[in-house]
JSON list of C-alpha atoms in Angstrom, two decimals:
[
{"chain": "A", "resi": 1, "resn": "MET", "atom": "CA", "xyz": [116.03, 107.86, 164.47]},
{"chain": "A", "resi": 2, "resn": "VAL", "atom": "CA", "xyz": [114.09, 105.76, 166.95]},
{"chain": "A", "resi": 3, "resn": "ASP", "atom": "CA", "xyz": [114.95, 102.28, 165.68]},
{"chain": "A", "resi": 4, "resn": "LEU", "atom": "CA", "xyz": [118.10, 101.94, 163.64]},
{"chain": "A", "resi": 5, "resn": "ALA", "atom": "CA", "xyz": [118.36, 99.06, 161.19]},
{"chain": "A", "resi": 6, "resn": "SER", "atom": "CA", "xyz": [120.97, 96.46, 161.98]},
{"chain": "A", "resi": 7, "resn": "PRO", "atom": "CA", "xyz": [124.02, 95.94, 159.73]},
{"chain": "A", "resi": 8, "resn": "VAL", "atom": "CA", "xyz": [122.61, 92.59, 158.59]},
{"chain": "A", "resi": 9, "resn": "ASP", "atom": "CA", "xyz": [119.51, 94.35, 157.29]},
{"chain": "A", "resi": 10, "resn": "TRP", "atom": "CA", "xyz": [121.67, 96.88, 155.47]},
{"chain": "A", "resi": 11, "resn": "LEU", "atom": "CA", "xyz": [123.74, 94.08, 153.93]},
{"chain": "A", "resi": 12, "resn": "LEU", "atom": "CA", "xyz": [120.62, 92.27, 152.67]},
{"chain": "A", "resi": 13, "resn": "VAL", "atom": "CA", "xyz": [119.15, 95.49, 151.25]},
{"chain": "A", "resi": 14, "resn": "ILE", "atom": "CA", "xyz": [122.36, 96.53, 149.48]},
{"chain": "A", "resi": 15, "resn": "ALA", "atom": "CA", "xyz": [122.85, 93.04, 147.97]},
{"chain": "A", "resi": 16, "resn": "GLY", "atom": "CA", "xyz": [119.25, 92.99, 146.79]},
{"chain": "A", "resi": 17, "resn": "GLN", "atom": "CA", "xyz": [119.52, 96.43, 145.23]},
{"chain": "A", "resi": 18, "resn": "VAL", "atom": "CA", "xyz": [122.69, 95.40, 143.39]},
{"chain": "A", "resi": 19, "resn": "LEU", "atom": "CA", "xyz": [120.81, 92.42, 141.95]},
{"chain": "A", "resi": 20, "resn": "ILE", "atom": "CA", "xyz": [117.85, 94.63, 140.95]},
{"chain": "A", "resi": 21, "resn": "THR", "atom": "CA", "xyz": [120.26, 97.04, 139.24]},
{"chain": "A", "resi": 22, "resn": "VAL", "atom": "CA", "xyz": [121.85, 94.18, 137.27]},
{"chain": "A", "resi": 23, "resn": "GLY", "atom": "CA", "xyz": [118.36, 93.07, 136.28]},
{"chain": "A", "resi": 24, "resn": "VAL", "atom": "CA", "xyz": [117.38, 96.54, 135.05]},
{"chain": "A", "resi": 25, "resn": "PHE", "atom": "CA", "xyz": [120.58, 96.71, 132.98]},
{"chain": "A", "resi": 26, "resn": "CYS", "atom": "CA", "xyz": [119.84, 93.30, 131.41]},
{"chain": "A", "resi": 27, "resn": "ASP", "atom": "CA", "xyz": [116.30, 94.50, 130.72]},
{"chain": "A", "resi": 28, "resn": "LEU", "atom": "CA", "xyz": [117.49, 97.60, 128.85]},
{"chain": "A", "resi": 29, "resn": "VAL", "atom": "CA", "xyz": [120.03, 95.56, 126.85]},
{"chain": "A", "resi": 30, "resn": "ALA", "atom": "CA", "xyz": [117.37, 92.99, 125.93]},
{"chain": "A", "resi": 31, "resn": "SER", "atom": "CA", "xyz": [114.86, 95.60, 124.81]},
{"chain": "A", "resi": 32, "resn": "ILE", "atom": "CA", "xyz": [117.41, 97.45, 122.67]},
{"chain": "A", "resi": 33, "resn": "SER", "atom": "CA", "xyz": [118.61, 94.21, 121.06]},
{"chain": "A", "resi": 34, "resn": "MET", "atom": "CA", "xyz": [115.01, 93.11, 120.51]},
{"chain": "A", "resi": 35, "resn": "ILE", "atom": "CA", "xyz": [114.77, 96.08, 118.12]},
{"chain": "A", "resi": 36, "resn": "ARG", "atom": "CA", "xyz": [118.26, 95.84, 116.61]},
{"chain": "A", "resi": 37, "resn": "PHE", "atom": "CA", "xyz": [118.50, 92.11, 115.83]},
{"chain": "A", "resi": 38, "resn": "PRO", "atom": "CA", "xyz": [117.69, 91.07, 112.24]},
{"chain": "A", "resi": 39, "resn": "ASN", "atom": "CA", "xyz": [115.43, 88.02, 112.47]},
{"chain": "A", "resi": 40, "resn": "PHE", "atom": "CA", "xyz": [113.31, 85.91, 114.80]},
{"chain": "A", "resi": 41, "resn": "TYR", "atom": "CA", "xyz": [115.98, 83.37, 115.73]},
{"chain": "A", "resi": 42, "resn": "THR", "atom": "CA", "xyz": [118.42, 86.00, 116.92]},
{"chain": "A", "resi": 43, "resn": "ARG", "atom": "CA", "xyz": [115.65, 87.77, 118.83]},
{"chain": "A", "resi": 44, "resn": "LEU", "atom": "CA", "xyz": [115.22, 84.54, 120.80]},
{"chain": "A", "resi": 45, "resn": "HIS", "atom": "CA", "xyz": [118.55, 85.38, 122.43]},
{"chain": "A", "resi": 46, "resn": "ALA", "atom": "CA", "xyz": [117.33, 88.86, 123.34]},
{"chain": "A", "resi": 47, "resn": "ALA", "atom": "CA", "xyz": [114.11, 87.51, 124.81]},
{"chain": "A", "resi": 48, "resn": "THR", "atom": "CA", "xyz": [115.99, 85.00, 126.94]},
{"chain": "A", "resi": 49, "resn": "VAL", "atom": "CA", "xyz": [118.35, 87.71, 128.22]},
{"chain": "A", "resi": 50, "resn": "GLY", "atom": "CA", "xyz": [115.26, 89.72, 129.10]},
{"chain": "A", "resi": 51, "resn": "SER", "atom": "CA", "xyz": [113.48, 86.87, 130.83]},
{"chain": "A", "resi": 52, "resn": "ILE", "atom": "CA", "xyz": [116.39, 85.33, 132.79]},
{"chain": "A", "resi": 53, "resn": "GLY", "atom": "CA", "xyz": [118.68, 88.31, 133.37]},
{"chain": "A", "resi": 54, "resn": "GLY", "atom": "CA", "xyz": [115.84, 90.81, 133.47]},
{"chain": "A", "resi": 55, "resn": "ALA", "atom": "CA", "xyz": [113.30, 88.88, 135.52]},
{"chain": "A", "resi": 56, "resn": "PHE", "atom": "CA", "xyz": [114.98, 86.04, 137.46]},
{"chain": "A", "resi": 57, "resn": "VAL", "atom": "CA", "xyz": [117.80, 88.17, 138.88]},
{"chain": "A", "resi": 58, "resn": "PRO", "atom": "CA", "xyz": [115.70, 91.15, 140.08]},
{"chain": "A", "resi": 59, "resn": "ILE", "atom": "CA", "xyz": [113.08, 88.88, 141.67]},
{"chain": "A", "resi": 60, "resn": "ILE", "atom": "CA", "xyz": [115.86, 87.26, 143.73]},
{"chain": "A", "resi": 61, "resn": "GLY", "atom": "CA", "xyz": [116.98, 90.79, 144.57]},
{"chain": "A", "resi": 62, "resn": "VAL", "atom": "CA", "xyz": [113.47, 91.70, 145.70]},
{"chain": "A", "resi": 63, "resn": "ALA", "atom": "CA", "xyz": [113.50, 88.65, 147.98]},
{"chain": "A", "resi": 64, "resn": "LEU", "atom": "CA", "xyz": [116.72, 89.90, 149.63]},
{"chain": "A", "resi": 65, "resn": "VAL", "atom": "CA", "xyz": [115.42, 93.48, 149.96]},
{"chain": "A", "resi": 66, "resn": "ALA", "atom": "CA", "xyz": [112.18, 92.19, 151.51]},
{"chain": "A", "resi": 67, "resn": "ALA", "atom": "CA", "xyz": [114.09, 90.06, 154.01]},
{"chain": "A", "resi": 68, "resn": "GLY", "atom": "CA", "xyz": [115.98, 93.13, 155.21]},
{"chain": "A", "resi": 69, "resn": "SER", "atom": "CA", "xyz": [113.14, 95.69, 155.25]},
{"chain": "A", "resi": 70, "resn": "GLU", "atom": "CA", "xyz": [111.55, 95.82, 158.70]},
{"chain": "A", "resi": 71, "resn": "PHE", "atom": "CA", "xyz": [109.06, 98.52, 157.68]},
{"chain": "A", "resi": 72, "resn": "LEU", "atom": "CA", "xyz": [107.11, 96.09, 155.48]},
{"chain": "A", "resi": 73, "resn": "GLY", "atom": "CA", "xyz": [105.66, 94.41, 158.55]},
{"chain": "A", "resi": 74, "resn": "VAL", "atom": "CA", "xyz": [105.49, 90.72, 159.29]},
{"chain": "A", "resi": 75, "resn": "TYR", "atom": "CA", "xyz": [104.34, 89.84, 155.78]},
{"chain": "A", "resi": 76, "resn": "ARG", "atom": "CA", "xyz": [107.82, 90.54, 154.40]},
{"chain": "A", "resi": 77, "resn": "TRP", "atom": "CA", "xyz": [108.69, 86.88, 154.99]},
{"chain": "A", "resi": 78, "resn": "PHE", "atom": "CA", "xyz": [105.73, 85.90, 152.84]},
{"chain": "A", "resi": 79, "resn": "LEU", "atom": "CA", "xyz": [107.03, 88.26, 150.16]},
{"chain": "A", "resi": 80, "resn": "CYS", "atom": "CA", "xyz": [110.55, 86.80, 150.44]},
{"chain": "A", "resi": 81, "resn": "GLY", "atom": "CA", "xyz": [109.44, 83.17, 150.08]},
{"chain": "A", "resi": 82, "resn": "ALA", "atom": "CA", "xyz": [106.96, 83.87, 147.31]},
{"chain": "A", "resi": 83, "resn": "SER", "atom": "CA", "xyz": [109.61, 85.81, 145.38]},
{"chain": "A", "resi": 84, "resn": "LEU", "atom": "CA", "xyz": [112.01, 82.88, 145.55]},
{"chain": "A", "resi": 85, "resn": "VAL", "atom": "CA", "xyz": [109.30, 80.48, 144.36]},
{"chain": "A", "resi": 86, "resn": "ILE", "atom": "CA", "xyz": [108.32, 82.81, 141.49]},
{"chain": "A", "resi": 87, "resn": "ALA", "atom": "CA", "xyz": [111.96, 83.23, 140.47]},
{"chain": "A", "resi": 88, "resn": "PHE", "atom": "CA", "xyz": [112.59, 79.51, 140.16]},
{"chain": "A", "resi": 89, "resn": "VAL", "atom": "CA", "xyz": [109.28, 78.83, 138.41]},
{"chain": "A", "resi": 90, "resn": "GLU", "atom": "CA", "xyz": [110.14, 81.58, 135.95]},
{"chain": "A", "resi": 91, "resn": "LEU", "atom": "CA", "xyz": [113.63, 80.12, 135.45]},
{"chain": "A", "resi": 92, "resn": "LEU", "atom": "CA", "xyz": [112.04, 76.86, 134.35]},
{"chain": "A", "resi": 93, "resn": "LEU", "atom": "CA", "xyz": [109.19, 78.28, 132.28]},
{"chain": "A", "resi": 94, "resn": "ALA", "atom": "CA", "xyz": [110.98, 80.98, 130.26]},
{"chain": "A", "resi": 95, "resn": "GLY", "atom": "CA", "xyz": [113.38, 78.58, 128.56]},
{"chain": "A", "resi": 96, "resn": "ALA", "atom": "CA", "xyz": [110.71, 75.97, 127.96]},
{"chain": "A", "resi": 97, "resn": "GLY", "atom": "CA", "xyz": [108.31, 78.47, 126.40]},
{"chain": "A", "resi": 98, "resn": "SER", "atom": "CA", "xyz": [110.94, 80.04, 124.14]},
{"chain": "A", "resi": 99, "resn": "HIS", "atom": "CA", "xyz": [112.07, 76.60, 123.01]},
{"chain": "A", "resi": 100, "resn": "ALA", "atom": "CA", "xyz": [108.53, 75.48, 122.19]},
{"chain": "A", "resi": 101, "resn": "LEU", "atom": "CA", "xyz": [107.90, 78.66, 120.22]},
{"chain": "A", "resi": 102, "resn": "ALA", "atom": "CA", "xyz": [111.17, 78.35, 118.29]},
{"chain": "A", "resi": 103, "resn": "ARG", "atom": "CA", "xyz": [110.54, 74.70, 117.41]},
{"chain": "A", "resi": 104, "resn": "ALA", "atom": "CA", "xyz": [107.02, 75.40, 116.21]},
{"chain": "A", "resi": 105, "resn": "THR", "atom": "CA", "xyz": [108.16, 78.40, 114.18]},
{"chain": "A", "resi": 106, "resn": "HIS", "atom": "CA", "xyz": [110.89, 76.42, 112.44]},
{"chain": "A", "resi": 107, "resn": "ARG", "atom": "CA", "xyz": [108.59, 73.51, 111.67]},
{"chain": "A", "resi": 108, "resn": "ALA", "atom": "CA", "xyz": [105.80, 75.70, 110.31]},
{"chain": "A", "resi": 109, "resn": "LYS", "atom": "CA", "xyz": [108.26, 78.00, 108.46]},
{"chain": "A", "resi": 110, "resn": "ALA", "atom": "CA", "xyz": [106.41, 80.94, 110.01]},
{"chain": "A", "resi": 111, "resn": "ALA", "atom": "CA", "xyz": [109.48, 83.19, 110.17]},
{"chain": "A", "resi": 112, "resn": "PRO", "atom": "CA", "xyz": [112.03, 83.63, 107.37]},
{"chain": "A", "resi": 113, "resn": "VAL", "atom": "CA", "xyz": [115.55, 82.37, 108.14]},
{"chain": "A", "resi": 114, "resn": "MET", "atom": "CA", "xyz": [117.00, 85.27, 106.22]},
{"chain": "A", "resi": 115, "resn": "PRO", "atom": "CA", "xyz": [120.63, 86.08, 107.12]},
{"chain": "A", "resi": 116, "resn": "VAL", "atom": "CA", "xyz": [121.71, 82.42, 107.24]},
{"chain": "A", "resi": 117, "resn": "ILE", "atom": "CA", "xyz": [124.90, 80.54, 106.32]},
{"chain": "A", "resi": 118, "resn": "VAL", "atom": "CA", "xyz": [123.95, 76.95, 107.12]},
{"chain": "A", "resi": 119, "resn": "ASP", "atom": "CA", "xyz": [120.70, 75.42, 108.43]},
{"chain": "A", "resi": 120, "resn": "GLN", "atom": "CA", "xyz": [121.50, 71.82, 109.31]},
{"chain": "A", "resi": 121, "resn": "LEU", "atom": "CA", "xyz": [118.12, 71.19, 110.96]},
{"chain": "A", "resi": 122, "resn": "GLU", "atom": "CA", "xyz": [116.39, 71.95, 107.65]},
{"chain": "A", "resi": 123, "resn": "GLU", "atom": "CA", "xyz": [118.82, 69.65, 105.77]},
{"chain": "A", "resi": 124, "resn": "ASP", "atom": "CA", "xyz": [118.20, 66.77, 108.17]},
{"chain": "A", "resi": 125, "resn": "ARG", "atom": "CA", "xyz": [114.46, 67.31, 107.99]},
{"chain": "A", "resi": 126, "resn": "SER", "atom": "CA", "xyz": [114.46, 67.29, 104.18]},
{"chain": "A", "resi": 127, "resn": "ARG", "atom": "CA", "xyz": [116.42, 64.01, 104.26]},
{"chain": "A", "resi": 128, "resn": "GLY", "atom": "CA", "xyz": [113.87, 62.57, 106.65]},
{"chain": "A", "resi": 129, "resn": "GLU", "atom": "CA", "xyz": [116.23, 61.93, 109.57]},
{"chain": "A", "resi": 130, "resn": "VAL", "atom": "CA", "xyz": [114.36, 64.11, 112.08]},
{"chain": "B", "resi": 1, "resn": "MET", "atom": "CA", "xyz": [129.32, 101.95, 161.05]},
{"chain": "B", "resi": 2, "resn": "GLY", "atom": "CA", "xyz": [127.71, 104.79, 162.97]},
{"chain": "B", "resi": 3, "resn": "ARG", "atom": "CA", "xyz": [127.61, 107.19, 160.06]},
{"chain": "B", "resi": 4, "resn": "MET", "atom": "CA", "xyz": [125.85, 104.82, 157.63]},
{"chain": "B", "resi": 5, "resn": "LEU", "atom": "CA", "xyz": [123.30, 103.73, 160.20]},
{"chain": "B", "resi": 6, "resn": "MET", "atom": "CA", "xyz": [122.09, 107.32, 160.55]},
{"chain": "B", "resi": 7, "resn": "ILE", "atom": "CA", "xyz": [120.35, 106.99, 157.16]},
{"chain": "B", "resi": 8, "resn": "ASP", "atom": "CA", "xyz": [116.77, 105.81, 157.44]},
{"chain": "B", "resi": 9, "resn": "LEU", "atom": "CA", "xyz": [116.47, 102.39, 155.76]},
{"chain": "B", "resi": 10, "resn": "GLU", "atom": "CA", "xyz": [112.91, 103.00, 154.55]},
{"chain": "B", "resi": 11, "resn": "TRP", "atom": "CA", "xyz": [113.87, 106.27, 152.82]},
{"chain": "B", "resi": 12, "resn": "TRP", "atom": "CA", "xyz": [116.91, 104.60, 151.24]},
{"chain": "B", "resi": 13, "resn": "VAL", "atom": "CA", "xyz": [114.94, 101.66, 149.81]},
{"chain": "B", "resi": 14, "resn": "GLU", "atom": "CA", "xyz": [112.12, 103.84, 148.50]},
{"chain": "B", "resi": 15, "resn": "SER", "atom": "CA", "xyz": [114.36, 106.40, 146.78]},
{"chain": "B", "resi": 16, "resn": "CYS", "atom": "CA", "xyz": [116.59, 103.78, 145.14]},
{"chain": "B", "resi": 17, "resn": "LEU", "atom": "CA", "xyz": [113.69, 101.72, 143.81]},
{"chain": "B", "resi": 18, "resn": "THR", "atom": "CA", "xyz": [111.92, 104.85, 142.58]},
{"chain": "B", "resi": 19, "resn": "LEU", "atom": "CA", "xyz": [115.01, 105.79, 140.57]},
{"chain": "B", "resi": 20, "resn": "LEU", "atom": "CA", "xyz": [115.22, 102.25, 139.18]},
{"chain": "B", "resi": 21, "resn": "MET", "atom": "CA", "xyz": [111.66, 102.48, 137.83]},
{"chain": "B", "resi": 22, "resn": "ILE", "atom": "CA", "xyz": [112.70, 104.85, 135.02]},
{"chain": "B", "resi": 23, "resn": "PRO", "atom": "CA", "xyz": [114.74, 102.31, 132.94]},
{"chain": "B", "resi": 24, "resn": "TYR", "atom": "CA", "xyz": [111.90, 99.83, 133.33]},
{"chain": "B", "resi": 25, "resn": "PHE", "atom": "CA", "xyz": [109.51, 102.21, 131.56]},
{"chain": "B", "resi": 26, "resn": "VAL", "atom": "CA", "xyz": [112.04, 102.82, 128.77]},
{"chain": "B", "resi": 27, "resn": "ALA", "atom": "CA", "xyz": [112.40, 99.05, 128.27]},
{"chain": "B", "resi": 28, "resn": "PHE", "atom": "CA", "xyz": [108.63, 98.58, 128.19]},
{"chain": "B", "resi": 29, "resn": "LEU", "atom": "CA", "xyz": [108.31, 101.22, 125.45]},
{"chain": "B", "resi": 30, "resn": "LEU", "atom": "CA", "xyz": [111.03, 99.54, 123.37]},
{"chain": "B", "resi": 31, "resn": "TYR", "atom": "CA", "xyz": [109.29, 96.17, 123.72]},
{"chain": "B", "resi": 32, "resn": "MET", "atom": "CA", "xyz": [106.03, 97.80, 122.62]},
{"chain": "B", "resi": 33, "resn": "VAL", "atom": "CA", "xyz": [107.76, 99.00, 119.44]},
{"chain": "B", "resi": 34, "resn": "ARG", "atom": "CA", "xyz": [108.69, 95.40, 118.55]},
{"chain": "B", "resi": 35, "resn": "ILE", "atom": "CA", "xyz": [105.18, 94.17, 119.40]},
{"chain": "B", "resi": 36, "resn": "LEU", "atom": "CA", "xyz": [103.61, 96.71, 117.05]},
{"chain": "B", "resi": 37, "resn": "LYS", "atom": "CA", "xyz": [105.98, 96.37, 114.09]},
{"chain": "B", "resi": 38, "resn": "GLY", "atom": "CA", "xyz": [107.07, 92.72, 114.35]},
{"chain": "B", "resi": 39, "resn": "PRO", "atom": "CA", "xyz": [106.94, 91.23, 110.86]},
{"chain": "B", "resi": 40, "resn": "THR", "atom": "CA", "xyz": [105.68, 87.79, 111.88]},
{"chain": "B", "resi": 41, "resn": "LEU", "atom": "CA", "xyz": [103.41, 86.39, 114.57]},
{"chain": "B", "resi": 42, "resn": "SER", "atom": "CA", "xyz": [106.35, 84.71, 116.31]},
{"chain": "B", "resi": 43, "resn": "ASP", "atom": "CA", "xyz": [108.20, 88.00, 116.74]},
{"chain": "B", "resi": 44, "resn": "ARG", "atom": "CA", "xyz": [105.18, 89.59, 118.36]},
{"chain": "B", "resi": 45, "resn": "VAL", "atom": "CA", "xyz": [104.65, 86.66, 120.71]},
{"chain": "B", "resi": 46, "resn": "LEU", "atom": "CA", "xyz": [108.33, 86.69, 121.67]},
{"chain": "B", "resi": 47, "resn": "ALA", "atom": "CA", "xyz": [108.19, 90.39, 122.50]},
{"chain": "B", "resi": 48, "resn": "VAL", "atom": "CA", "xyz": [105.01, 89.84, 124.54]},
{"chain": "B", "resi": 49, "resn": "ASP", "atom": "CA", "xyz": [106.86, 87.09, 126.44]},
{"chain": "B", "resi": 50, "resn": "ALA", "atom": "CA", "xyz": [109.79, 89.28, 127.35]},
{"chain": "B", "resi": 51, "resn": "LEU", "atom": "CA", "xyz": [107.45, 92.16, 128.23]},
{"chain": "B", "resi": 52, "resn": "GLY", "atom": "CA", "xyz": [105.33, 89.92, 130.45]},
{"chain": "B", "resi": 53, "resn": "TYR", "atom": "CA", "xyz": [108.26, 88.49, 132.39]},
{"chain": "B", "resi": 54, "resn": "ASP", "atom": "CA", "xyz": [109.66, 91.97, 132.92]},
{"chain": "B", "resi": 55, "resn": "LEU", "atom": "CA", "xyz": [106.24, 93.19, 134.07]},
{"chain": "B", "resi": 56, "resn": "ALA", "atom": "CA", "xyz": [106.22, 90.39, 136.63]},
{"chain": "B", "resi": 57, "resn": "ALA", "atom": "CA", "xyz": [109.63, 91.51, 137.92]},
{"chain": "B", "resi": 58, "resn": "PHE", "atom": "CA", "xyz": [108.43, 95.12, 137.95]},
{"chain": "B", "resi": 59, "resn": "MET", "atom": "CA", "xyz": [105.36, 94.09, 139.95]},
{"chain": "B", "resi": 60, "resn": "THR", "atom": "CA", "xyz": [107.56, 92.51, 142.62]},
{"chain": "B", "resi": 61, "resn": "VAL", "atom": "CA", "xyz": [109.46, 95.81, 142.86]},
{"chain": "B", "resi": 62, "resn": "LEU", "atom": "CA", "xyz": [106.11, 97.61, 143.23]},
{"chain": "B", "resi": 63, "resn": "THR", "atom": "CA", "xyz": [105.18, 95.38, 146.19]},
{"chain": "B", "resi": 64, "resn": "ILE", "atom": "CA", "xyz": [108.03, 96.92, 148.17]},
{"chain": "B", "resi": 65, "resn": "LEU", "atom": "CA", "xyz": [107.30, 100.46, 146.99]},
{"chain": "B", "resi": 66, "resn": "LEU", "atom": "CA", "xyz": [103.58, 100.23, 147.82]},
{"chain": "B", "resi": 67, "resn": "LYS", "atom": "CA", "xyz": [104.27, 98.31, 151.09]},
{"chain": "B", "resi": 68, "resn": "SER", "atom": "CA", "xyz": [101.63, 95.68, 150.27]},
{"chain": "B", "resi": 69, "resn": "PRO", "atom": "CA", "xyz": [103.32, 92.29, 149.88]},
{"chain": "B", "resi": 70, "resn": "ILE", "atom": "CA", "xyz": [100.09, 90.57, 148.86]},
{"chain": "B", "resi": 71, "resn": "ILE", "atom": "CA", "xyz": [100.45, 91.89, 145.27]},
{"chain": "B", "resi": 72, "resn": "ILE", "atom": "CA", "xyz": [103.10, 89.18, 144.71]},
{"chain": "B", "resi": 73, "resn": "VAL", "atom": "CA", "xyz": [100.25, 86.73, 143.97]},
{"chain": "B", "resi": 74, "resn": "CYS", "atom": "CA", "xyz": [99.42, 88.63, 140.75]},
{"chain": "B", "resi": 75, "resn": "SER", "atom": "CA", "xyz": [102.98, 88.07, 139.58]},
{"chain": "B", "resi": 76, "resn": "VAL", "atom": "CA", "xyz": [102.57, 84.28, 139.82]},
{"chain": "B", "resi": 77, "resn": "VAL", "atom": "CA", "xyz": [99.42, 84.39, 137.72]},
{"chain": "B", "resi": 78, "resn": "LEU", "atom": "CA", "xyz": [101.04, 86.65, 135.12]},
{"chain": "B", "resi": 79, "resn": "ILE", "atom": "CA", "xyz": [104.04, 84.34, 134.67]},
{"chain": "B", "resi": 80, "resn": "LEU", "atom": "CA", "xyz": [101.85, 81.27, 134.26]},
{"chain": "B", "resi": 81, "resn": "TRP", "atom": "CA", "xyz": [99.65, 83.02, 131.69]},
{"chain": "B", "resi": 82, "resn": "ILE", "atom": "CA", "xyz": [102.65, 84.15, 129.67]},
{"chain": "B", "resi": 83, "resn": "PHE", "atom": "CA", "xyz": [103.95, 80.58, 129.58]},
{"chain": "B", "resi": 84, "resn": "SER", "atom": "CA", "xyz": [100.58, 79.27, 128.46]},
{"chain": "B", "resi": 85, "resn": "LEU", "atom": "CA", "xyz": [100.48, 81.90, 125.70]},
{"chain": "B", "resi": 86, "resn": "ASP", "atom": "CA", "xyz": [103.76, 80.44, 124.42]},
{"chain": "B", "resi": 87, "resn": "ILE", "atom": "CA", "xyz": [102.36, 76.94, 124.41]},
{"chain": "B", "resi": 88, "resn": "TYR", "atom": "CA", "xyz": [99.09, 77.98, 122.73]},
{"chain": "B", "resi": 89, "resn": "VAL", "atom": "CA", "xyz": [100.86, 79.82, 119.93]},
{"chain": "B", "resi": 90, "resn": "ALA", "atom": "CA", "xyz": [103.30, 76.93, 119.40]},
{"chain": "B", "resi": 91, "resn": "LYS", "atom": "CA", "xyz": [100.36, 74.53, 119.16]},
{"chain": "B", "resi": 92, "resn": "TYR", "atom": "CA", "xyz": [98.63, 76.83, 116.69]},
{"chain": "B", "resi": 93, "resn": "LEU", "atom": "CA", "xyz": [101.71, 77.16, 114.49]},
{"chain": "B", "resi": 94, "resn": "GLU", "atom": "CA", "xyz": [102.33, 73.40, 114.37]},
{"chain": "B", "resi": 95, "resn": "ALA", "atom": "CA", "xyz": [98.78, 72.07, 114.02]},
{"chain": "B", "resi": 96, "resn": "LYS", "atom": "CA", "xyz": [96.96, 75.11, 112.52]},
{"chain": "B", "resi": 97, "resn": "GLU", "atom": "CA", "xyz": [94.28, 74.71, 115.17]},
{"chain": "B", "resi": 98, "resn": "LEU", "atom": "CA", "xyz": [93.78, 75.14, 118.89]},
{"chain": "B", "resi": 99, "resn": "GLY", "atom": "CA", "xyz": [91.44, 72.22, 119.51]},
{"chain": "B", "resi": 100, "resn": "GLY", "atom": "CA", "xyz": [92.23, 68.72, 120.68]}
]
């Protein structure tokens, strides 16, 4: 009880922990749906929930928690800035990587498009428009 | 105001983050199931992607728990490697090779 944290620190820590909790929930949902979904193209949705909701959001939360935690020492500002940079780099890279993988899989026919009603990309490609 | 400030902030952060580690391990195990039984190569790579990004987030949580903020550098490297794995596998699926 020597040095009490200020209310601003508490506010930052609580906001960051709320974001980390949302991220953990998205992570669980993504991992369950990664098992439950029927084919590769629906699992893309699960992977993107897991990489944006389950990684971008908790890293922002870690940045807020680090900004409010005095016990981490002076390097907590390094941790806060690096977390923000990592979060935005990950926001760009996760979508780009998933898109590249999906495009290559559809072109190479590496995964079966099994429960499907209409596949207009395949129709356009067979007609030679794409 | 006075009542809440009697709680030690360090104890609060550590206990909350320690409790939050349990769902992370459950999610990692479920991703490992898809990696092992994925019918195609693309499924496995997709599960490795999601697992890698979540490991990066988990590593940033560990920096606060272990009180060593320098571990955050490993998270950068992990995210970049996972992205390059995506690009390598996409190149392999389209061109059936990894060369120039």
